[in-house]
Coordinates of N, CA, C and O in Angstrom, one line a residue:
X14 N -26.8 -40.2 -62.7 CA -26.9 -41.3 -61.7 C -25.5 -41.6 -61.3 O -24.6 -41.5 -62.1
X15 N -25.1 -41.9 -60.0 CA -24.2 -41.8 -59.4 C -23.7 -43.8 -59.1 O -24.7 -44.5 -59.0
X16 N -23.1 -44.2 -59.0 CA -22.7 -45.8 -58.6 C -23.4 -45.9 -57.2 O -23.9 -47.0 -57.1
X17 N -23.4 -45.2 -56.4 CA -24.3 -45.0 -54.9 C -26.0 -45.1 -55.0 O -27.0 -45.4 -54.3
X18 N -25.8 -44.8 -56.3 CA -27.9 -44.4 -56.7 C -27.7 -45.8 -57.4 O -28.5 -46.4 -56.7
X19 N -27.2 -46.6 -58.1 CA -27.5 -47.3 -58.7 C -27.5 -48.9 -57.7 O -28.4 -49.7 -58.0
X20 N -26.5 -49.2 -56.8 CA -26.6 -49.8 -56.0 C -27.7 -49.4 -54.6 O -27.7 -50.1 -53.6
X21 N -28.4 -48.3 -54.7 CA -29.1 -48.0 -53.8 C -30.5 -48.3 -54.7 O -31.3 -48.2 -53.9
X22 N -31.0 -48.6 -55.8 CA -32.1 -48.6 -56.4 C -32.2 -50.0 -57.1 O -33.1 -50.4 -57.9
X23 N -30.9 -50.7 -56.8 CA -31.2 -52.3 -57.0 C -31.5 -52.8 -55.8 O -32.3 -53.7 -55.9
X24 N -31.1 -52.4 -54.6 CA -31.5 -52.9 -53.3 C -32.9 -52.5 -53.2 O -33.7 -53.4 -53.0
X25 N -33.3 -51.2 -53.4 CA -34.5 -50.7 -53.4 C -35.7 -51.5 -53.9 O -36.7 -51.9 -53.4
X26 N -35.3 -51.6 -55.1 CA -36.5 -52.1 -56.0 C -36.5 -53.8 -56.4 O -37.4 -54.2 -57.2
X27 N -35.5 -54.9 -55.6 CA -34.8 -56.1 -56.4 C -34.9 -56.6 -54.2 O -35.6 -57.6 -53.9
X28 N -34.5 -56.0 -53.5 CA -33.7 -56.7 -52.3 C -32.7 -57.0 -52.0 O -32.3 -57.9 -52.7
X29 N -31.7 -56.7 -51.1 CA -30.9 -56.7 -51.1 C -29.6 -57.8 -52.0 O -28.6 -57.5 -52.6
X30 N -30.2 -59.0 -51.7 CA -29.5 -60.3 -51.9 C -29.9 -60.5 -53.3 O -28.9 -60.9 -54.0
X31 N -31.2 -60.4 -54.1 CA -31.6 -60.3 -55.5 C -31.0 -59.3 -56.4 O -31.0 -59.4 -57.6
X32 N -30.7 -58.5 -56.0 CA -30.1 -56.8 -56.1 C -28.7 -57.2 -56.4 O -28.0 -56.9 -57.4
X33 N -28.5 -57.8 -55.5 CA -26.9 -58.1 -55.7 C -26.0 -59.4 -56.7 O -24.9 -59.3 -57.2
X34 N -26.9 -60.2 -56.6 CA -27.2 -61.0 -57.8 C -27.2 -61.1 -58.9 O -26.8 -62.1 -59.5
X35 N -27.7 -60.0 -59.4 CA -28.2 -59.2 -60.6 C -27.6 -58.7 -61.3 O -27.5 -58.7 -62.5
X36 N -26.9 -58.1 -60.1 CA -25.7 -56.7 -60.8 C -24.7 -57.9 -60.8 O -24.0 -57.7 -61.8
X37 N -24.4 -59.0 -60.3 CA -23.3 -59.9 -60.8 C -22.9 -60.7 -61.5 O -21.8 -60.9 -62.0
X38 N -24.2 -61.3 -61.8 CA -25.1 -62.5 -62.9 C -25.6 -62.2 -63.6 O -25.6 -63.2 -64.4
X39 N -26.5 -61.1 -64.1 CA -27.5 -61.1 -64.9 C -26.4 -60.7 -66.2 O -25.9 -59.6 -65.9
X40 N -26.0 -61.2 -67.5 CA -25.7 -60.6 -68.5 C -26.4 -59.7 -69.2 O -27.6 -59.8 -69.3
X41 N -25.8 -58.8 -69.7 CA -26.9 -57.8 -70.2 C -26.4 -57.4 -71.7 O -25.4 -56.8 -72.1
X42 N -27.6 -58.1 -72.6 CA -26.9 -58.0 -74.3 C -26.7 -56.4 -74.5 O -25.5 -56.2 -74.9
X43 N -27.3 -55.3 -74.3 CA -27.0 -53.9 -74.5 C -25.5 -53.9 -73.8 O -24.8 -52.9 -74.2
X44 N -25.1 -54.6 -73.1 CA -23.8 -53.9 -72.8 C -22.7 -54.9 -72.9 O -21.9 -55.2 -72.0
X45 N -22.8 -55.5 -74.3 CA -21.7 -56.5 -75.0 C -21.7 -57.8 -74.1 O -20.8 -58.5 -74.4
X46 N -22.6 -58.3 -73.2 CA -23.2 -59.6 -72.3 C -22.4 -59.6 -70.9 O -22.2 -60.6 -70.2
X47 N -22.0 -58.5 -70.6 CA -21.5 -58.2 -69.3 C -22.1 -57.6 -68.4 O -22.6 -56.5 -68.5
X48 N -22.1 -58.6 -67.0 CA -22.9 -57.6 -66.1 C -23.0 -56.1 -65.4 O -22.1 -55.3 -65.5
X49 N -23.9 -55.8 -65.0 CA -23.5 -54.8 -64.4 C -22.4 -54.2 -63.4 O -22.2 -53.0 -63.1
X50 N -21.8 -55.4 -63.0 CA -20.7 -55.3 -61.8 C -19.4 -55.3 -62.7 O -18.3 -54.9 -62.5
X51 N -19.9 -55.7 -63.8 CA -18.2 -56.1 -65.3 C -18.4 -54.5 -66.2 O -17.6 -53.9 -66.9
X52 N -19.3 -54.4 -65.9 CA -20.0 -52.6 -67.2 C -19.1 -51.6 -66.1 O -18.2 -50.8 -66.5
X53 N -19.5 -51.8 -64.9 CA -19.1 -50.7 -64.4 C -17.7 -50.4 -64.2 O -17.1 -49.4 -64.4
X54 N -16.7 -52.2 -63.4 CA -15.3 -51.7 -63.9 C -15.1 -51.7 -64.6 O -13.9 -51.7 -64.4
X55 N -15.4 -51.7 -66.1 CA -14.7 -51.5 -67.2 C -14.7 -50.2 -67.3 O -14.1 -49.9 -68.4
X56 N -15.3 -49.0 -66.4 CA -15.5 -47.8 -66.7 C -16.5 -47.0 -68.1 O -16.4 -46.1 -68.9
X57 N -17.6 -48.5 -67.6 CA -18.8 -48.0 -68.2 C -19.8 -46.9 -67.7 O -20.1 -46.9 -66.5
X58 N -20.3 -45.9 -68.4 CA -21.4 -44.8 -67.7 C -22.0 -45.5 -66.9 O -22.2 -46.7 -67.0
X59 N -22.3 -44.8 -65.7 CA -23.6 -45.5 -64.4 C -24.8 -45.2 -65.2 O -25.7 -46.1 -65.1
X60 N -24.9 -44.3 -65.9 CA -26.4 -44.0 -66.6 C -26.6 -45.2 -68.1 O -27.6 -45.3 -68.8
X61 N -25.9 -45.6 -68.2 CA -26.0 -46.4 -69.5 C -25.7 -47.8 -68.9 O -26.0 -48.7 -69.7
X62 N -25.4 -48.3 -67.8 CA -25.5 -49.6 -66.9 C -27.1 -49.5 -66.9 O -27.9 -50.0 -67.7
X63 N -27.2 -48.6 -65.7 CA -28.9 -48.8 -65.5 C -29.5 -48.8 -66.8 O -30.1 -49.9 -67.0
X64 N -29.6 -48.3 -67.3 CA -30.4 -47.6 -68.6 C -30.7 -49.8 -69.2 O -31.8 -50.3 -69.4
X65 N -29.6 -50.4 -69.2 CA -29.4 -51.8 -70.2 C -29.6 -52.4 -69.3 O -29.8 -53.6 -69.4
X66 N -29.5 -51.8 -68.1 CA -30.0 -53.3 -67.0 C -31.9 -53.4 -66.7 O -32.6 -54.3 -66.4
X67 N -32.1 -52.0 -67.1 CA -33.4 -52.0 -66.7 C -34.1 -52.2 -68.0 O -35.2 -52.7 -67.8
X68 N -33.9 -52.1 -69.3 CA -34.1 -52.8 -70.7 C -34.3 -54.5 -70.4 O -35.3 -55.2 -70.6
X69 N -33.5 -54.6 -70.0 CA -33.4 -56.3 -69.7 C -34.3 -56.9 -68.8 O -35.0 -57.8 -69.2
X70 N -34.3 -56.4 -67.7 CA -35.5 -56.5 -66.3 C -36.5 -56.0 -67.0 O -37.5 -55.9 -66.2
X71 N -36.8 -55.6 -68.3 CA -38.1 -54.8 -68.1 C -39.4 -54.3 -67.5 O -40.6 -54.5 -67.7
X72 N -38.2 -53.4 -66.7 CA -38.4 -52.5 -65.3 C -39.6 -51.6 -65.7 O -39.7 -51.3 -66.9
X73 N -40.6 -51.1 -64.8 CA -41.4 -49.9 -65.3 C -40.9 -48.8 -64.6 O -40.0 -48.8 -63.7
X74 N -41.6 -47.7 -65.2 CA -40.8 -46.2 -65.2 C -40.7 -45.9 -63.2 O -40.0 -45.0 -62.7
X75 N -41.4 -46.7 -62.6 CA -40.8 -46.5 -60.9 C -39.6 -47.0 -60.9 O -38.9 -46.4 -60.2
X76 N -39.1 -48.1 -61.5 CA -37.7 -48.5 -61.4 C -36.8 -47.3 -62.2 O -36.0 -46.5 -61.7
X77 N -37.0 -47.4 -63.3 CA -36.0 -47.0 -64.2 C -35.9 -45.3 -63.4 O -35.0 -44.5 -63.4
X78 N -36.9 -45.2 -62.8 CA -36.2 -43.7 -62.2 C -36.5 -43.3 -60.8 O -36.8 -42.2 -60.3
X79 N -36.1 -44.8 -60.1 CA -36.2 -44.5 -58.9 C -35.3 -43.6 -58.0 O -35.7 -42.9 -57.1
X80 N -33.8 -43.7 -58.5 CA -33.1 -42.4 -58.1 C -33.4 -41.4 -58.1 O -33.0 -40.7 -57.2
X81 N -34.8 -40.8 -59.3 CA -35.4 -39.6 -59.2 C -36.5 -39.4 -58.0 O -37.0 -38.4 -57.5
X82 N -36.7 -40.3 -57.9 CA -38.0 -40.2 -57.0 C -38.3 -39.9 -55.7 O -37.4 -40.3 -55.0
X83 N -39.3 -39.3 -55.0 CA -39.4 -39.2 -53.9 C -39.7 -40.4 -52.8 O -39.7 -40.2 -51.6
X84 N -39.9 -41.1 -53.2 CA -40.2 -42.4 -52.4 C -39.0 -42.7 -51.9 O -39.0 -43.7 -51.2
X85 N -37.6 -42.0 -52.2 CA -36.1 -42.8 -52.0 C -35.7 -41.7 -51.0 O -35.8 -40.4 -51.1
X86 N -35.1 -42.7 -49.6 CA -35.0 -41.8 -48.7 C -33.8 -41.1 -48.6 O -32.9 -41.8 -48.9
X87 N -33.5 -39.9 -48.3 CA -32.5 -38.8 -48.3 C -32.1 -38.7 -47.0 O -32.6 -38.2 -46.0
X88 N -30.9 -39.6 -47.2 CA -30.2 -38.9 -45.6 C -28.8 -37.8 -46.0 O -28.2 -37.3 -45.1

C-alpha cells in the first residue's frame, strides 16, 4: 500500500472530512497511541498504519482491502 492508497481509502470508506479526522485524532494503541498522520511521519510502514488503523475501526475485509479492490476507481 502506497500513502496515496491509504489516504484514498479513508476518503473512500470514512468521507472525506471523517477520513481526515481520523488519520489526525484517532490514537491508535497498535502503533504506540499515535495517529495515523503521527505513524506515518515518523516513517512508519503505510501497510502497518492501515493494518492498526483498521484493528481499531474494526473495519470489515471491504475496508481493510479496499486498495485491492475493484470497486476503487483507476485513473
Amino acid at each position: 500500500m502506497r500513502r496515496s492508497e491509504l489516504a484514498e481509502a479513508l476518503t473512500a470508506c470514512f468521507g472525506a472530512a471523517y477520513g481526515s479526522s481520523l488519520a489526525a485524532d484517532l490514537a491508535l494503541p497498535g502503533l504506540g497511541g499515535r495517529t495515523v498522520n503521527q505513524a506515518l511521519e515518523d516513517g512508519e510502514d503505510v501497510d502497518a498504519v492501515w493494518a492498526a488503523f483498521c484493528t481499531e475501526m474494526d473495519a470489515g475485509e471491504d475496508v481493510r482491502w479496499y486498495h485491492r479492490s475493484t470497486r476503487r476507481k483507476h485513473t
